[in-house]
Amino acid sequence: MPSKRPVNPTRRSGTSQASAELRERILSATRELLREHRFDALSVADILAAAGVSRASFYFYFPSKQAVLGELVREAVAQGQQAARPWIDQRQDPVSALRAGVADGARLWRDNAGVLAAIVESWGSDEDLRKLWLEQMDLFTEAATARIESDPHASERLGSMDTRAVAASLTWLGERLYYLAATGVPPFDDEEVLIDVLTNAWTSTLYGTDAPKPA
């Protein structure tokens, strides 16, 4: 039997790079389109034209426009998890850490307004997007729950309250206020107002006026 022709590593690397670039063009085009268009008004044909790719190429990487949105949402959520790290990791006093995290979250939503507004407006009517958004929001709830339970000051203040329910309430409050800010609804379109209100909601609930200071 004739031996198989060896695969050229350079060719394989080039193919992988081209594949990654094509996929990124689809994501970038969709991200840009969502700055000016509602997701429900956006078609796959619009994405193809903006990205400059064929229909076959699109469906090779994504089964639907909802799948493209899902990938963009996961990228934004990963950035959001980084924004929450100072408070989650207890690297500074909790009030300062919460304010810094809220401010970073506000900037994240502002920079990704089209994508994040699209998921908020669409998850109620699409089962796959509903599952995706609930899973992503649950990442923040779980992290907040663990952080609160490890904090004796917050735990004492909450007493017998369901910690996860408190964490979920604060997380979903943030989602709603960030969405209102990202879509230009007053008074939350004023970033300082948004940061002040949301920071106060977290700190007053968890610490009151007796927030612990760093050791």
mmCIF file of C-alpha atoms in Angstrom:
data_model
loop_
_atom_site.group_PDB
_atom_site.id
_atom_site.type_symbol
_atom_site.label_atom_id
_atom_site.label_comp_id
_atom_site.label_asym_id
_atom_site.label_seq_id
_atom_site.Cartn_x
_atom_site.Cartn_y
_atom_site.Cartn_z
ATOM 1 C CA MET A 1 0.000 0.000 0.000
ATOM 2 C CA PRO A 2 1.288 3.477 -0.737
ATOM 3 C CA SER A 3 2.294 5.404 2.321
ATOM 4 C CA LYS A 4 0.176 8.350 3.409
ATOM 5 C CA ARG A 5 1.527 11.753 2.516
ATOM 6 C CA PRO A 6 2.761 13.491 5.684
ATOM 7 C CA VAL A 7 0.833 16.574 6.789
ATOM 8 C CA ASN A 8 2.796 19.777 6.462
ATOM 9 C CA PRO A 9 2.760 21.440 9.940
ATOM 10 C CA THR A 10 3.150 24.886 8.380
ATOM 11 C CA ARG A 11 0.127 24.316 6.161
ATOM 12 C CA ARG A 12 -1.937 23.058 9.086
ATOM 13 C CA SER A 13 -0.957 26.092 11.160
ATOM 14 C CA GLY A 14 -1.874 28.440 8.333
ATOM 15 C CA THR A 15 -5.235 26.761 7.871
ATOM 16 C CA SER A 16 -5.995 27.014 11.594
ATOM 17 C CA GLN A 17 -5.060 30.686 11.614
ATOM 18 C CA ALA A 18 -7.255 31.418 8.614
ATOM 19 C CA SER A 19 -10.118 29.528 10.262
ATOM 20 C CA ALA A 20 -9.758 31.522 13.468
ATOM 21 C CA GLU A 21 -9.650 34.790 11.529
ATOM 22 C CA LEU A 22 -12.792 33.911 9.577
ATOM 23 C CA ARG A 23 -14.656 33.055 12.775
ATOM 24 C CA GLU A 24 -13.502 36.312 14.376
ATOM 25 C CA ARG A 25 -14.730 38.280 11.360
ATOM 26 C CA ILE A 26 -18.215 36.891 11.934
ATOM 27 C CA LEU A 27 -18.103 37.778 15.633
ATOM 28 C CA SER A 28 -16.710 41.256 15.024
ATOM 29 C CA ALA A 29 -19.240 42.014 12.304
ATOM 30 C CA THR A 30 -22.113 40.957 14.525
ATOM 31 C CA ARG A 31 -20.768 43.009 17.430
ATOM 32 C CA GLU A 32 -20.589 46.099 15.226
ATOM 33 C CA LEU A 33 -24.046 45.551 13.735
ATOM 34 C CA LEU A 34 -25.547 45.325 17.213
ATOM 35 C CA ARG A 35 -24.313 48.829 17.979
ATOM 36 C CA GLU A 36 -26.901 50.162 15.531
ATOM 37 C CA HIS A 37 -29.503 47.400 15.143
ATOM 38 C CA ARG A 38 -31.761 45.377 17.404
ATOM 39 C CA PHE A 39 -30.954 41.669 17.462
ATOM 40 C CA ASP A 40 -34.465 40.646 16.418
ATOM 41 C CA ALA A 41 -34.152 42.825 13.301
ATOM 42 C CA LEU A 42 -30.750 41.414 12.380
ATOM 43 C CA SER A 43 -30.579 38.623 9.795
ATOM 44 C CA VAL A 44 -27.868 36.130 8.943
ATOM 45 C CA ALA A 45 -27.687 37.826 5.545
ATOM 46 C CA ASP A 46 -26.815 41.109 7.280
ATOM 47 C CA ILE A 47 -23.975 39.389 9.119
ATOM 48 C CA LEU A 48 -22.698 37.729 5.934
ATOM 49 C CA ALA A 49 -22.564 41.062 4.128
ATOM 50 C CA ALA A 50 -20.841 42.855 7.007
ATOM 51 C CA ALA A 51 -18.310 40.078 7.594
ATOM 52 C CA GLY A 52 -17.695 39.406 3.907
ATOM 53 C CA VAL A 53 -18.120 35.640 4.270
ATOM 54 C CA SER A 54 -20.219 33.067 2.473
ATOM 55 C CA ARG A 55 -23.319 31.460 3.914
ATOM 56 C CA ALA A 56 -21.507 28.099 3.928
ATOM 57 C CA SER A 57 -18.649 29.597 5.952
ATOM 58 C CA PHE A 58 -21.053 31.114 8.461
ATOM 59 C CA TYR A 59 -22.876 27.858 9.068
ATOM 60 C CA PHE A 60 -19.607 25.973 9.322
ATOM 61 C CA TYR A 61 -18.821 27.941 12.485
ATOM 62 C CA PHE A 62 -22.256 28.834 13.854
ATOM 63 C CA PRO A 63 -25.617 27.078 13.541
ATOM 64 C CA SER A 64 -27.558 30.348 13.925
ATOM 65 C CA LYS A 65 -27.299 34.033 14.710
ATOM 66 C CA GLN A 66 -28.294 33.119 18.293
ATOM 67 C CA ALA A 67 -25.110 31.052 18.542
ATOM 68 C CA VAL A 68 -23.046 34.059 17.456
ATOM 69 C CA LEU A 69 -24.714 36.197 20.100
ATOM 70 C CA GLY A 70 -24.068 33.486 22.670
ATOM 71 C CA GLU A 71 -20.351 33.544 21.947
ATOM 72 C CA LEU A 72 -20.221 37.330 22.214
ATOM 73 C CA VAL A 73 -22.105 37.189 25.521
ATOM 74 C CA ARG A 74 -19.672 34.629 26.954
ATOM 75 C CA GLU A 75 -16.761 36.897 26.036
ATOM 76 C CA ALA A 76 -18.392 39.876 27.762
ATOM 77 C CA VAL A 77 -19.256 37.836 30.866
ATOM 78 C CA ALA A 78 -15.648 36.656 31.145
ATOM 79 C CA GLN A 79 -14.606 40.318 31.244
ATOM 80 C CA GLY A 80 -17.285 40.958 33.866
ATOM 81 C CA GLN A 81 -15.888 38.219 36.068
ATOM 82 C CA GLN A 82 -12.514 39.927 35.939
ATOM 83 C CA ALA A 83 -14.146 43.213 36.971
ATOM 84 C CA ALA A 84 -15.526 41.519 40.091
ATOM 85 C CA ARG A 85 -12.192 40.030 41.147
ATOM 86 C CA PRO A 86 -11.077 42.722 43.654
ATOM 87 C CA TRP A 87 -14.159 42.088 45.810
ATOM 88 C CA ILE A 88 -14.305 38.341 45.223
ATOM 89 C CA ASP A 89 -10.595 37.917 46.053
ATOM 90 C CA GLN A 90 -10.810 40.207 49.138
ATOM 91 C CA ARG A 91 -7.760 42.200 48.051
ATOM 92 C CA GLN A 92 -8.962 45.491 49.560
ATOM 93 C CA ASP A 93 -11.677 46.812 51.848
ATOM 94 C CA PRO A 94 -15.058 45.581 50.581
ATOM 95 C CA VAL A 95 -16.688 48.967 49.996
ATOM 96 C CA SER A 96 -13.808 50.209 47.830
ATOM 97 C CA ALA A 97 -13.655 46.866 46.049
ATOM 98 C CA LEU A 98 -17.388 46.857 45.355
ATOM 99 C CA ARG A 99 -17.314 50.408 44.006
ATOM 100 C CA ALA A 100 -14.377 49.572 41.743
ATOM 101 C CA GLY A 101 -16.173 46.469 40.494
ATOM 102 C CA VAL A 102 -19.406 48.363 39.857
ATOM 103 C CA ALA A 103 -17.507 51.055 37.948
ATOM 104 C CA ASP A 104 -15.711 48.461 35.823
ATOM 105 C CA GLY A 105 -19.043 46.734 35.226
ATOM 106 C CA ALA A 106 -20.600 50.011 34.051
ATOM 107 C CA ARG A 107 -17.781 50.531 31.570
ATOM 108 C CA LEU A 108 -18.059 46.925 30.398
ATOM 109 C CA TRP A 109 -21.783 47.310 29.696
ATOM 110 C CA ARG A 110 -21.192 50.637 27.974
ATOM 111 C CA ASP A 111 -18.521 49.128 25.704
ATOM 112 C CA ASN A 112 -20.643 46.031 24.974
ATOM 113 C CA ALA A 113 -24.039 47.738 25.025
ATOM 114 C CA GLY A 114 -25.282 46.223 21.775
ATOM 115 C CA VAL A 115 -24.393 42.659 22.706
ATOM 116 C CA LEU A 116 -25.612 42.778 26.303
ATOM 117 C CA ALA A 117 -28.805 44.655 25.463
ATOM 118 C CA ALA A 118 -29.483 42.005 22.810
ATOM 119 C CA ILE A 119 -29.301 39.130 25.284
ATOM 120 C CA VAL A 120 -31.424 40.950 27.873
ATOM 121 C CA GLU A 121 -34.084 41.700 25.254
ATOM 122 C CA SER A 122 -34.008 38.221 23.694
ATOM 123 C CA TRP A 123 -33.595 35.630 26.442
ATOM 124 C CA GLY A 124 -37.253 35.734 27.415
ATOM 125 C CA SER A 125 -38.413 34.555 23.993
ATOM 126 C CA ASP A 126 -35.675 32.112 22.951
ATOM 127 C CA GLU A 127 -35.116 28.939 24.960
ATOM 128 C CA ASP A 128 -31.423 28.561 24.084
ATOM 129 C CA LEU A 129 -30.664 32.182 24.917
ATOM 130 C CA ARG A 130 -32.692 31.857 28.129
ATOM 131 C CA LYS A 131 -30.578 28.893 29.209
ATOM 132 C CA LEU A 132 -27.381 30.709 28.262
ATOM 133 C CA TRP A 133 -28.204 33.935 30.132
ATOM 134 C CA LEU A 134 -29.399 32.167 33.261
ATOM 135 C CA GLU A 135 -26.157 30.143 33.294
ATOM 136 C CA GLN A 136 -24.027 33.266 32.836
ATOM 137 C CA MET A 137 -25.856 35.213 35.526
ATOM 138 C CA ASP A 138 -25.580 32.237 37.842
ATOM 139 C CA LEU A 139 -21.785 32.490 37.612
ATOM 140 C CA PHE A 140 -21.993 35.902 39.281
ATOM 141 C CA THR A 141 -24.552 34.723 41.837
ATOM 142 C CA GLU A 142 -22.441 31.738 42.851
ATOM 143 C CA ALA A 143 -19.296 33.857 43.200
ATOM 144 C CA ALA A 144 -21.152 36.480 45.257
ATOM 145 C CA THR A 145 -22.699 33.799 47.476
ATOM 146 C CA ALA A 146 -19.315 32.257 48.251
ATOM 147 C CA ARG A 147 -17.804 35.684 48.950
ATOM 148 C CA ILE A 148 -20.626 36.676 51.321
ATOM 149 C CA GLU A 149 -20.477 33.372 53.187
ATOM 150 C CA SER A 150 -16.731 33.811 53.724
ATOM 151 C CA ASP A 151 -17.207 37.311 55.158
ATOM 152 C CA PRO A 152 -18.120 37.271 58.871
ATOM 153 C CA HIS A 153 -19.366 40.882 58.781
ATOM 154 C CA ALA A 154 -21.772 40.274 55.912
ATOM 155 C CA SER A 155 -22.873 36.908 57.284
ATOM 156 C CA GLU A 156 -23.627 38.406 60.692
ATOM 157 C CA ARG A 157 -25.608 41.259 59.153
ATOM 158 C CA LEU A 158 -27.723 38.920 57.011
ATOM 159 C CA GLY A 159 -28.392 36.586 59.917
ATOM 160 C CA SER A 160 -30.801 33.815 58.923
ATOM 161 C CA MET A 161 -31.554 35.236 55.466
ATOM 162 C CA ASP A 162 -30.969 32.979 52.464
ATOM 163 C CA THR A 163 -27.513 34.097 51.346
ATOM 164 C CA ARG A 164 -27.923 32.854 47.795
ATOM 165 C CA ALA A 165 -31.239 34.653 47.447
ATOM 166 C CA VAL A 166 -29.599 37.897 48.603
ATOM 167 C CA ALA A 167 -26.689 37.394 46.188
ATOM 168 C CA ALA A 168 -29.074 36.625 43.317
ATOM 169 C CA SER A 169 -31.193 39.700 44.102
ATOM 170 C CA LEU A 170 -28.185 42.001 44.033
ATOM 171 C CA THR A 171 -26.817 40.367 40.885
ATOM 172 C CA TRP A 172 -30.097 40.731 38.991
ATOM 173 C CA LEU A 173 -30.527 44.296 40.254
ATOM 174 C CA GLY A 174 -27.153 45.049 38.681
ATOM 175 C CA GLU A 175 -28.215 43.430 35.418
ATOM 176 C CA ARG A 176 -31.325 45.606 35.238
ATOM 177 C CA LEU A 177 -29.615 48.899 36.130
ATOM 178 C CA TYR A 178 -26.683 48.232 33.794
ATOM 179 C CA TYR A 179 -29.160 47.486 31.003
ATOM 180 C CA LEU A 180 -31.065 50.713 31.636
ATOM 181 C CA ALA A 181 -27.792 52.645 31.592
ATOM 182 C CA ALA A 182 -26.587 50.928 28.423
ATOM 183 C CA THR A 183 -29.836 51.783 26.633
ATOM 184 C CA GLY A 184 -29.756 55.432 27.737
ATOM 185 C CA VAL A 185 -32.609 55.443 30.258
ATOM 186 C CA PRO A 186 -32.398 58.285 32.842
ATOM 187 C CA PRO A 187 -31.224 58.658 35.519
ATOM 188 C CA PHE A 188 -28.956 55.667 34.992
ATOM 189 C CA ASP A 189 -27.506 57.045 31.752
ATOM 190 C CA ASP A 190 -25.429 59.197 34.128
ATOM 191 C CA GLU A 191 -22.603 56.804 34.957
ATOM 192 C CA GLU A 192 -21.820 58.364 38.327
ATOM 193 C CA VAL A 193 -25.459 58.040 39.395
ATOM 194 C CA LEU A 194 -25.444 54.404 38.314
ATOM 195 C CA ILE A 195 -22.247 53.658 40.235
ATOM 196 C CA ASP A 196 -23.437 55.453 43.374
ATOM 197 C CA VAL A 197 -26.833 53.755 43.449
ATOM 198 C CA LEU A 198 -25.610 50.255 42.698
ATOM 199 C CA THR A 199 -22.661 50.479 45.094
ATOM 200 C CA ASN A 200 -24.990 51.681 47.843
ATOM 201 C CA ALA A 201 -27.390 48.803 47.189
ATOM 202 C CA TRP A 202 -24.610 46.242 47.688
ATOM 203 C CA THR A 203 -22.833 47.889 50.615
ATOM 204 C CA SER A 204 -25.945 48.842 52.582
ATOM 205 C CA THR A 205 -27.371 45.349 52.178
ATOM 206 C CA LEU A 206 -24.185 43.529 53.139
ATOM 207 C CA TYR A 207 -22.453 45.934 55.535
ATOM 208 C CA GLY A 208 -24.689 48.826 56.513
ATOM 209 C CA THR A 209 -22.586 51.582 58.027
ATOM 210 C CA ASP A 210 -20.172 49.126 59.636
ATOM 211 C CA ALA A 211 -18.199 47.956 56.607
ATOM 212 C CA PRO A 212 -14.960 46.230 57.653
ATOM 213 C CA LYS A 213 -11.637 47.847 56.853
ATOM 214 C CA PRO A 214 -8.566 46.053 55.460
ATOM 215 C CA ALA A 215 -6.284 44.445 58.008
#
